[in-house]
mmCIF file of C-alpha atoms and ligand atoms in Angstrom:
data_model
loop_
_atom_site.group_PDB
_atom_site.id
_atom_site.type_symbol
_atom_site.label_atom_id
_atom_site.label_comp_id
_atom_site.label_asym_id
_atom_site.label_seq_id
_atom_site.Cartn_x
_atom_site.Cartn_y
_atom_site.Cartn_z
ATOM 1 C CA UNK A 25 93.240 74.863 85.737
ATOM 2 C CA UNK A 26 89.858 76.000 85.696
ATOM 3 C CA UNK A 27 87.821 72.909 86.767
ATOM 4 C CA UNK A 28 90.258 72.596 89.466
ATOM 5 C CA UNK A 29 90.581 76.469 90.484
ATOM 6 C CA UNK A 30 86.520 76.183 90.774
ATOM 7 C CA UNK A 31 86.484 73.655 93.419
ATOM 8 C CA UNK A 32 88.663 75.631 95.540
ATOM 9 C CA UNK A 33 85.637 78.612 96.427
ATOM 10 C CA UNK A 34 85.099 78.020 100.106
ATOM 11 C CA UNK A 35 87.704 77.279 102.839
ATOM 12 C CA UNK A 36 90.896 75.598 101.338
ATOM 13 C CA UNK A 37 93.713 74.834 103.146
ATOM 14 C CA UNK A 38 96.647 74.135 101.273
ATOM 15 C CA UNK A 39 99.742 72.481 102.414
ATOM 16 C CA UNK A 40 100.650 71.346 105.444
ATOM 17 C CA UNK A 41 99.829 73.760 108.328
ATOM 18 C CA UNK A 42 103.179 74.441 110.501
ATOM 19 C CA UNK A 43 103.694 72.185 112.960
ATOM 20 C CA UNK A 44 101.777 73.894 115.769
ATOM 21 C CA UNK A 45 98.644 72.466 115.046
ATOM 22 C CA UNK A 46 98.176 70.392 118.221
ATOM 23 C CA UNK A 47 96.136 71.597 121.414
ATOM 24 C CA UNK A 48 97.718 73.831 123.741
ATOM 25 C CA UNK A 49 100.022 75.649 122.269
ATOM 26 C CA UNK A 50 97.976 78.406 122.265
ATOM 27 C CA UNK A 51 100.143 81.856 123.453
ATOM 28 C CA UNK A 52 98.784 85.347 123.781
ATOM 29 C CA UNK A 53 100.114 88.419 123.378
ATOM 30 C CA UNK A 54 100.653 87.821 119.742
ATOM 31 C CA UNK A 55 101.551 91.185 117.638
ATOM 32 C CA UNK A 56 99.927 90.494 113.901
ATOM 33 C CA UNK A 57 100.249 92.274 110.662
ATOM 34 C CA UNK A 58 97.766 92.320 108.628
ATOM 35 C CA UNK A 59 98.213 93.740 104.381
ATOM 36 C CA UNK A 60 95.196 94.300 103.022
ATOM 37 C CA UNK A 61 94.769 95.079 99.193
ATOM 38 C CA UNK A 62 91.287 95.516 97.520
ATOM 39 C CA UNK A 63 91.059 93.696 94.544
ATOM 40 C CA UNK A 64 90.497 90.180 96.175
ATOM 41 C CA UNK A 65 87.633 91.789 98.957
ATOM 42 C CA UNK A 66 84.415 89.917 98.893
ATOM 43 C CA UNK A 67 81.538 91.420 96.932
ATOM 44 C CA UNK A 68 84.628 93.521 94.725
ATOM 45 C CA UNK A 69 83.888 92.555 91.013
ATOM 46 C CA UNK A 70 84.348 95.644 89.030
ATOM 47 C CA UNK A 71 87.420 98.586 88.467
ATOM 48 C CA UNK A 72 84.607 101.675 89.633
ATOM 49 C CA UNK A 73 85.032 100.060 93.053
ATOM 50 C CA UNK A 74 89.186 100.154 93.371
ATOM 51 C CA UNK A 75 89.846 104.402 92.895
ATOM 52 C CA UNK A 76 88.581 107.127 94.518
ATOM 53 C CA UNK A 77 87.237 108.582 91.694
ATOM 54 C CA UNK A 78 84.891 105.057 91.323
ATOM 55 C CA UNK A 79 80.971 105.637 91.602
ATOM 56 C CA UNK A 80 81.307 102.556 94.050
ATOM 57 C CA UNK A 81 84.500 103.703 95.687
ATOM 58 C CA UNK A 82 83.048 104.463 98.947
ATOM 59 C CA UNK A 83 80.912 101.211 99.417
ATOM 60 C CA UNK A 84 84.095 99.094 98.758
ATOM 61 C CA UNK A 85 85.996 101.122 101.681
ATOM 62 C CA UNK A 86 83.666 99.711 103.868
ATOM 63 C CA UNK A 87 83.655 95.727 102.494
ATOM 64 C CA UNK A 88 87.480 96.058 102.640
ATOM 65 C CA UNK A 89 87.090 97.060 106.591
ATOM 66 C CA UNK A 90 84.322 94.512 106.874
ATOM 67 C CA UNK A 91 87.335 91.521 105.823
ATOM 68 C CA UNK A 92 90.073 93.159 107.664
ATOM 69 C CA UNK A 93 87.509 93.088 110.750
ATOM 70 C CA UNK A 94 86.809 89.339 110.558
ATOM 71 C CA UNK A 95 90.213 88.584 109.911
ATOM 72 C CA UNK A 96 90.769 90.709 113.698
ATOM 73 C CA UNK A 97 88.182 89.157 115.428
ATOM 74 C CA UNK A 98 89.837 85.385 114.739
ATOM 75 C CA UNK A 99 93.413 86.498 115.409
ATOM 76 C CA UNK A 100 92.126 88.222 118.779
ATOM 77 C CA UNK A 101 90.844 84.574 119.498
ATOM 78 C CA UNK A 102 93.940 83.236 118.520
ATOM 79 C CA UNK A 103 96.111 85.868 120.767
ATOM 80 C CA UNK A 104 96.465 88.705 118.875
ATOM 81 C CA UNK A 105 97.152 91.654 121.355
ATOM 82 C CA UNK A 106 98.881 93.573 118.750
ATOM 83 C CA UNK A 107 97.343 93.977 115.269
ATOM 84 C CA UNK A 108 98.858 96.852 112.961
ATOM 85 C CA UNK A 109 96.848 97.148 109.530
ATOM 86 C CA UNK A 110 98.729 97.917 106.249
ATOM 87 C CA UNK A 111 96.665 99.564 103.758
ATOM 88 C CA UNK A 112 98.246 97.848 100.944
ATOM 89 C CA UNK A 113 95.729 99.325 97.455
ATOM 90 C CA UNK A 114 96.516 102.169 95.502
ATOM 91 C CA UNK A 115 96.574 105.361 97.397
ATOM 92 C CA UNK A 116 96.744 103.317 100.167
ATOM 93 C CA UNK A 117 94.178 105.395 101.728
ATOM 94 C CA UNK A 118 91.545 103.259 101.465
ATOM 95 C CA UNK A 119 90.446 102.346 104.724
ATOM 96 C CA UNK A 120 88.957 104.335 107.278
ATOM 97 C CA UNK A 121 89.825 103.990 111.065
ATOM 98 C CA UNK A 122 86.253 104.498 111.817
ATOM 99 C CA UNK A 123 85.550 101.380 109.801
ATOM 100 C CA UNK A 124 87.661 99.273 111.903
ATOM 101 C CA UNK A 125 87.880 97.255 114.796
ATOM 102 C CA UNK A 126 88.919 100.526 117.806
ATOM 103 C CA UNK A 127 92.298 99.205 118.520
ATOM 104 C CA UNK A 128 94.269 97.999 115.573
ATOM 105 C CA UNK A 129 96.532 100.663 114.394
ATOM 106 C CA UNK A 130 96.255 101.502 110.687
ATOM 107 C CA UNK A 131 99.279 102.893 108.074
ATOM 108 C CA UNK A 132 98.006 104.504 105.537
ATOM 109 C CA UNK A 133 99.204 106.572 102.279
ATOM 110 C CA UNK A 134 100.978 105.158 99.579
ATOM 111 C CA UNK A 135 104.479 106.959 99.841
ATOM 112 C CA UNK A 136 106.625 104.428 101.704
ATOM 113 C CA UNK A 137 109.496 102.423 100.234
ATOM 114 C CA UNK A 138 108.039 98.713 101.512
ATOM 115 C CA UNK A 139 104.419 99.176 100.335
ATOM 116 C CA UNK A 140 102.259 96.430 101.049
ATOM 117 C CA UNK A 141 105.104 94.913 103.601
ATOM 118 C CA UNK A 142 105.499 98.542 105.304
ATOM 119 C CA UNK A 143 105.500 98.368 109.271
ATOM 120 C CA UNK A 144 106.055 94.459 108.855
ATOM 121 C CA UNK A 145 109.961 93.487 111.162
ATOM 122 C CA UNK A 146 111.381 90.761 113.244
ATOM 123 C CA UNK A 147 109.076 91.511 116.389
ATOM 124 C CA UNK A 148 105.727 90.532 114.927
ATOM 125 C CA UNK A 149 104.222 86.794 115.317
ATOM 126 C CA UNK A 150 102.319 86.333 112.086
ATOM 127 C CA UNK A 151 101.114 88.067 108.905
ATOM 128 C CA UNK A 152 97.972 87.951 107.417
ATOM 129 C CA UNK A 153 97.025 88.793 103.757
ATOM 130 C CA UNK A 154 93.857 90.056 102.909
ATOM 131 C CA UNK A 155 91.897 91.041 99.438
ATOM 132 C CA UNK A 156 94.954 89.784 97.222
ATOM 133 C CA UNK A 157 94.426 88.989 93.469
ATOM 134 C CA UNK A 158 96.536 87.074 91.177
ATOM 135 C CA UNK A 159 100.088 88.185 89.352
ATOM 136 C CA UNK A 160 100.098 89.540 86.153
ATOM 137 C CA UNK A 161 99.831 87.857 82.893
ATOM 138 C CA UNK A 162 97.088 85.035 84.610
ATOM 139 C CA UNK A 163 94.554 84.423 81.784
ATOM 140 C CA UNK A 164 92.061 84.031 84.403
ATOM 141 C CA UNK A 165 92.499 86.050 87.716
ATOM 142 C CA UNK A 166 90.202 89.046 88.495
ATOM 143 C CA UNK A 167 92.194 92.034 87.993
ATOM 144 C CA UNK A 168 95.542 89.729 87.711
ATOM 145 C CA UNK A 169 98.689 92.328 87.717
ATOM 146 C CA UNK A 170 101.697 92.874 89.593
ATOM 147 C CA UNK A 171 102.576 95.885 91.584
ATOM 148 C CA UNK A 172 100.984 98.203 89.005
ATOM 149 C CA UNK A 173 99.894 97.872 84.926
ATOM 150 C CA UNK A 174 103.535 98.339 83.859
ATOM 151 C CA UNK A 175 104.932 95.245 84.912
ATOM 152 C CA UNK A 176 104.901 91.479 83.278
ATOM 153 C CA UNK A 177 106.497 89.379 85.718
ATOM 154 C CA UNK A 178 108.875 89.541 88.842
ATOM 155 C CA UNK A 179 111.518 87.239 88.831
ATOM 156 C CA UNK A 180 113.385 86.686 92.145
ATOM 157 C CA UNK A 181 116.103 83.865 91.675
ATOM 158 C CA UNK A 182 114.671 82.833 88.613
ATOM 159 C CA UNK A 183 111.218 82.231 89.765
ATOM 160 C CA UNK A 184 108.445 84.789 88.750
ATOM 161 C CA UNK A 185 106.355 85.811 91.873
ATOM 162 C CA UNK A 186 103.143 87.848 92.095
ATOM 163 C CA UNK A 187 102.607 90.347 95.043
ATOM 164 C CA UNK A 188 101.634 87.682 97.388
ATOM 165 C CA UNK A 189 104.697 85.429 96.805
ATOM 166 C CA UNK A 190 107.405 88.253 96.997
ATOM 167 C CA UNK A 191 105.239 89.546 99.957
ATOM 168 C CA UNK A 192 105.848 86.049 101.807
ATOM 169 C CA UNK A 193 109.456 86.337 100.799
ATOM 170 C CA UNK A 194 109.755 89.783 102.827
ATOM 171 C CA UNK A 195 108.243 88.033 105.796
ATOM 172 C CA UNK A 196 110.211 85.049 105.847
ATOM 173 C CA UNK A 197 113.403 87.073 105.692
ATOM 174 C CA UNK A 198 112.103 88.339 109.022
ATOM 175 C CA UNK A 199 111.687 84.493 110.130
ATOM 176 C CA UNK A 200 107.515 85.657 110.556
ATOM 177 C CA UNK A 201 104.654 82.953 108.716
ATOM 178 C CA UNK A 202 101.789 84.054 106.684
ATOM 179 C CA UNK A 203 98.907 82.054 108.409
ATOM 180 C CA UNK A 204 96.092 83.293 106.298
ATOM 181 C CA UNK A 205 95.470 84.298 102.541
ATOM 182 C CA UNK A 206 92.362 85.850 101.397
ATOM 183 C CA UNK A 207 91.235 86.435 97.476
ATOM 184 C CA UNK A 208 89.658 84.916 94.628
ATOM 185 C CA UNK A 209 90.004 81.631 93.950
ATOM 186 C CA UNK A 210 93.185 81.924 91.765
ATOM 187 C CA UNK A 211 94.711 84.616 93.782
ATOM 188 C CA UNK A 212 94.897 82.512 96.820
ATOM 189 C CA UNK A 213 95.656 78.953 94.773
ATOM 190 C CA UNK A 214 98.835 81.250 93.797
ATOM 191 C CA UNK A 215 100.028 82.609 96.819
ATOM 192 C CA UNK A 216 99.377 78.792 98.151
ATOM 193 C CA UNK A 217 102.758 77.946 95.886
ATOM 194 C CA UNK A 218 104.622 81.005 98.260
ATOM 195 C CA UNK A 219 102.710 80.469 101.660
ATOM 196 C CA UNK A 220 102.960 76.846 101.438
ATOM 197 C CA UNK A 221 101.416 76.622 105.377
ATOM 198 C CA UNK A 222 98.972 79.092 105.441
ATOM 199 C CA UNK A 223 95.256 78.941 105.353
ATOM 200 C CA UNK A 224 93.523 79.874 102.420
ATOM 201 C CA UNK A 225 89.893 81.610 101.673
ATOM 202 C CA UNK A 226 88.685 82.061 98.644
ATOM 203 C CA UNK A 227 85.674 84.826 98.826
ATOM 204 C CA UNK A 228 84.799 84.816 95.482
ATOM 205 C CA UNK A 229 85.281 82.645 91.953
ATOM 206 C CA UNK A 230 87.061 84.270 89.162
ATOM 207 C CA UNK A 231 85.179 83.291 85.817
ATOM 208 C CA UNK A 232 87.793 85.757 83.783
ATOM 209 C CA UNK A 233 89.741 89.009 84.646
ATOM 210 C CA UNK A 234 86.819 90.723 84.415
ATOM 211 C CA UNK A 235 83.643 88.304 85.215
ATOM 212 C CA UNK A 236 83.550 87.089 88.956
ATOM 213 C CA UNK A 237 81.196 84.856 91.302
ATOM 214 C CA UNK A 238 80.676 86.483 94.451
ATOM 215 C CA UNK A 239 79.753 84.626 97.492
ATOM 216 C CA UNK A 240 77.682 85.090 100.509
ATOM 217 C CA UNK A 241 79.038 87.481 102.969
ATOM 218 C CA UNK A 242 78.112 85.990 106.022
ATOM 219 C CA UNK A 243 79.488 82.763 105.028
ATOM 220 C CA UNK A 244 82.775 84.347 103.937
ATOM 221 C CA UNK A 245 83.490 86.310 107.010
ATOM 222 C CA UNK A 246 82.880 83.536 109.245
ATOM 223 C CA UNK A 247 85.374 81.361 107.244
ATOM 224 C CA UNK A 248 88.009 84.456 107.206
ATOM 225 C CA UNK A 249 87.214 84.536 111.218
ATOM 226 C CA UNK A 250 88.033 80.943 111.926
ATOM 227 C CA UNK A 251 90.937 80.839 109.269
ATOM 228 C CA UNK A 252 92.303 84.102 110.906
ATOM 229 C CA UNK A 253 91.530 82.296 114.536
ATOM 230 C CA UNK A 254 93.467 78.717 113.631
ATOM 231 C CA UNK A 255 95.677 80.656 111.824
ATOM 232 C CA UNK A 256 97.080 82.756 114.378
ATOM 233 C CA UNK A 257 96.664 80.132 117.374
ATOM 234 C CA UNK A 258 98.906 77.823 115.550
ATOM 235 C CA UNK A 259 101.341 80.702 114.192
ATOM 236 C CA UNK A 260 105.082 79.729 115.041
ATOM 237 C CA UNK A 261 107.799 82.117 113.980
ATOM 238 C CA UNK A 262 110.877 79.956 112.854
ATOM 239 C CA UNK A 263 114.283 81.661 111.908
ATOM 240 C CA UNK A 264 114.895 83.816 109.083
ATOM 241 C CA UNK A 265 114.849 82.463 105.682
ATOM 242 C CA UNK A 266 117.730 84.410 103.944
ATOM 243 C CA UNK A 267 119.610 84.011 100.889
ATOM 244 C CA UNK A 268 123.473 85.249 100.051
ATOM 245 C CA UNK A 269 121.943 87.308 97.282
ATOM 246 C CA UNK A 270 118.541 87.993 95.869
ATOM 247 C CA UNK A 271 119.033 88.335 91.727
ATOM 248 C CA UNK A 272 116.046 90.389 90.774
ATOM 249 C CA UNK A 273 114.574 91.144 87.536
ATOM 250 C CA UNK A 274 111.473 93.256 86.450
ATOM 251 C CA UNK A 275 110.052 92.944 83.301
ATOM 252 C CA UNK A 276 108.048 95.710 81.788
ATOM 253 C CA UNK A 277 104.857 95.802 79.443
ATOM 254 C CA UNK A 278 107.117 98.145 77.491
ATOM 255 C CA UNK A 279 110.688 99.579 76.959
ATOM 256 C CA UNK A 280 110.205 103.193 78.879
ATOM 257 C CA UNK A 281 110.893 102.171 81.908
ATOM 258 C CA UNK A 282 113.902 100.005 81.283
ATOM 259 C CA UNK A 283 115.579 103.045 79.214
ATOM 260 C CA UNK A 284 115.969 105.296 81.989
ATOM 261 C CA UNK A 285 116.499 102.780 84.935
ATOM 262 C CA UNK A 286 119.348 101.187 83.585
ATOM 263 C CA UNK A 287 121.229 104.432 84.124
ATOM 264 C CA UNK A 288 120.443 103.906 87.903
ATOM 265 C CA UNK A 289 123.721 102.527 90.291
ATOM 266 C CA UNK A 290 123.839 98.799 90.211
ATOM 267 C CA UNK A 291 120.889 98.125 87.878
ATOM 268 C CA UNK A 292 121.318 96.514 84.142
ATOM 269 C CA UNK A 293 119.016 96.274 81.302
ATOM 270 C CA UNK A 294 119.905 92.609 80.157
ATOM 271 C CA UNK A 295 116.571 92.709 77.593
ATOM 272 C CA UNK A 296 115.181 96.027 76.142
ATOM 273 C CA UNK A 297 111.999 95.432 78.196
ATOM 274 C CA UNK A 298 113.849 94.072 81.319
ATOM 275 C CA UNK A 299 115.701 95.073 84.228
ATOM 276 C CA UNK A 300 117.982 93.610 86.498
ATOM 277 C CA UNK A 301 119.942 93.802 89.414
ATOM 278 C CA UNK A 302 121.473 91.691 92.597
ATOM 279 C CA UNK A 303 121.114 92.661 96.364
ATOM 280 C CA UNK A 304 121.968 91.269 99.901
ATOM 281 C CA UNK A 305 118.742 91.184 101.702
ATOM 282 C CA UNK A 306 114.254 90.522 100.512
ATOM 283 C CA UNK A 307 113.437 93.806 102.001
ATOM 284 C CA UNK A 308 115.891 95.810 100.116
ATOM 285 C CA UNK A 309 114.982 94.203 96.791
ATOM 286 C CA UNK A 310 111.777 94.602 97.425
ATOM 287 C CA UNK A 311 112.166 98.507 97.819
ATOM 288 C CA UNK A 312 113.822 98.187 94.832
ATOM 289 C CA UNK A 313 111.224 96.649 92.676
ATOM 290 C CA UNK A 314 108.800 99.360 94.052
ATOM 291 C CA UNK A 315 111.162 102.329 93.066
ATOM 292 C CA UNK A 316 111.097 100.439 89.416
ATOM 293 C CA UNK A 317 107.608 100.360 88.729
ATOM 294 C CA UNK A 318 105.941 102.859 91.180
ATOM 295 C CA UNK A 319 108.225 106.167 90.453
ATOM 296 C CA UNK A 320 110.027 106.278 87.576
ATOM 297 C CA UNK A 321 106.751 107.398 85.132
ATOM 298 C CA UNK A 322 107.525 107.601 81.744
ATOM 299 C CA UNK A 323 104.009 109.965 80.764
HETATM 300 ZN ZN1 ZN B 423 95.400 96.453 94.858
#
């Protein structure tokens, strides 16, 4: 996994790219959303930079802006009229408008029920993931976790998804690709196995969860700017991927959580550490799954 996840640093593209790929079917007037976490930003290697209360806090604010910008200055090539930014880390208050490119529109704050996927519907053309790490419980991914530290695994119809995969879920429910995916090297080999036609740029090798390899940041925001440029030239929406029922379970680090969810409508606790529950629609599970972990706090 290693040998192989090392090769991968640079400009990967996994899977086949949606059909779109030949010349000339290049639209404009695209409308893009863009989530942007902070974990998987180049030249990001250590927990100081990811909180405001971080000595490096404020100079990772502005590499975060400096990815979300290349990633806007390919899409605009591509056709993006339209580009609303998600800040998708933490407080989600991380970036500064000031930072970015004058006319994408940002959300920001962290109370809202669809988190990283807030803002994203039907109407937009593409999505675009930026600074995404690997799920929780990954020997080897830099700061590897889901949602928050409470959680060991997300299982949506049996199959355990990080943030990236159930965020690719959400837009597919809304019939809307991911064209890009930007991280470490295992971050974005993961989300590959979710966003099986989007481009992928690795900005930085994961040695451990802790020990990383950064790379040059020239090279890395030119290969975000073409990604995000093919990417979105190529984008084609295709119609909604939607299942008759999403079976969700949430398994925590511990029991806490479990013992006072269960008691919630609809939800069971099928393990001590575990719980469960079954819902019509992606974007309503994943509300769910954020109530779970985010606001029910055991301290
Ligand atoms: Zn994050």
């Amino acid at each position: 996994m290693r040998s192989v996840s090392s090769a991968l640093c640079g400009l990967v593209v996994f899977g086949a790219i949606a059909s779109g790929q030949a010349a000339g079917n290049q639209s404009t007037n695209k409308k893009v959303f863009i989530s942007a976490d902070m974990e998987g930003i180049s030249g990001i290697s250590a927990s100081d930079q990811l909180s405001a209360t971080g000595a490096e806090y404020n100079r990772s604010r502005k590499l975060m802006a400096d990815d979300v910008n290349a990633a806007v200055r390919g899409a605009r090539r591509g056709g993006a009229t339209d580009i609303v930014v998600n800040d998708s880390h933490g407080s989600m208050r991380n970036l500064r408008l000031e930072d970015l490119d004058n006319q994408v529109r940002l959300i920001s704050h962290s109370f809202k029920r669809s988190g990283m996927m807030e803002g994203l519907d039907e109407s937009f053309d593409a999505v675009i993931f930026i600074g995404y790490h690997a799920k929780a419980g990954h020997p080897g991914g830099l700061f590897a976790h889901t949602g928050s530290g409470v959680v060991r695994d997300v299982r949506v119809n049996g199959r355990s998804l990080g943030e990236g995969g159930l965020n690719t879920m959400v837009a597919a429910s809304y019939g809307v690709p991911v064209v890009l995916v930007t991280g470490d090297d295992v971050a974005v080999m993961q989300v590959a196995e979710a966003a099986t036609a989007a481009k992928m740029v690795a900005v930085k090798r994961a040695i451990n969860p802790r020990a990383v390899e950064l790379r040059p940041f020239a090279a890395v925001h030119r290969e975000i700017e073409t990604a995000a440029y093919e990417g979105i030239r190529d984008a084609k929406k295709f119609s909604p991927q939607r299942a008759a029922a999403y079976q969700v379970e949430v398994q925590f680090q511990d029991v806490a959580i479990p013992e006072v969810a269960q008691s919630l409508p609809s939800m069971s606790r099928p393990s001590p550490d575990t719980i469960a529950f079954t819902t019509d629609s992606m974007p309503k599970a994943y509300t769910l799954i954020r109530l779970l972990y985010r606001y029910i706090n055991p301290d």
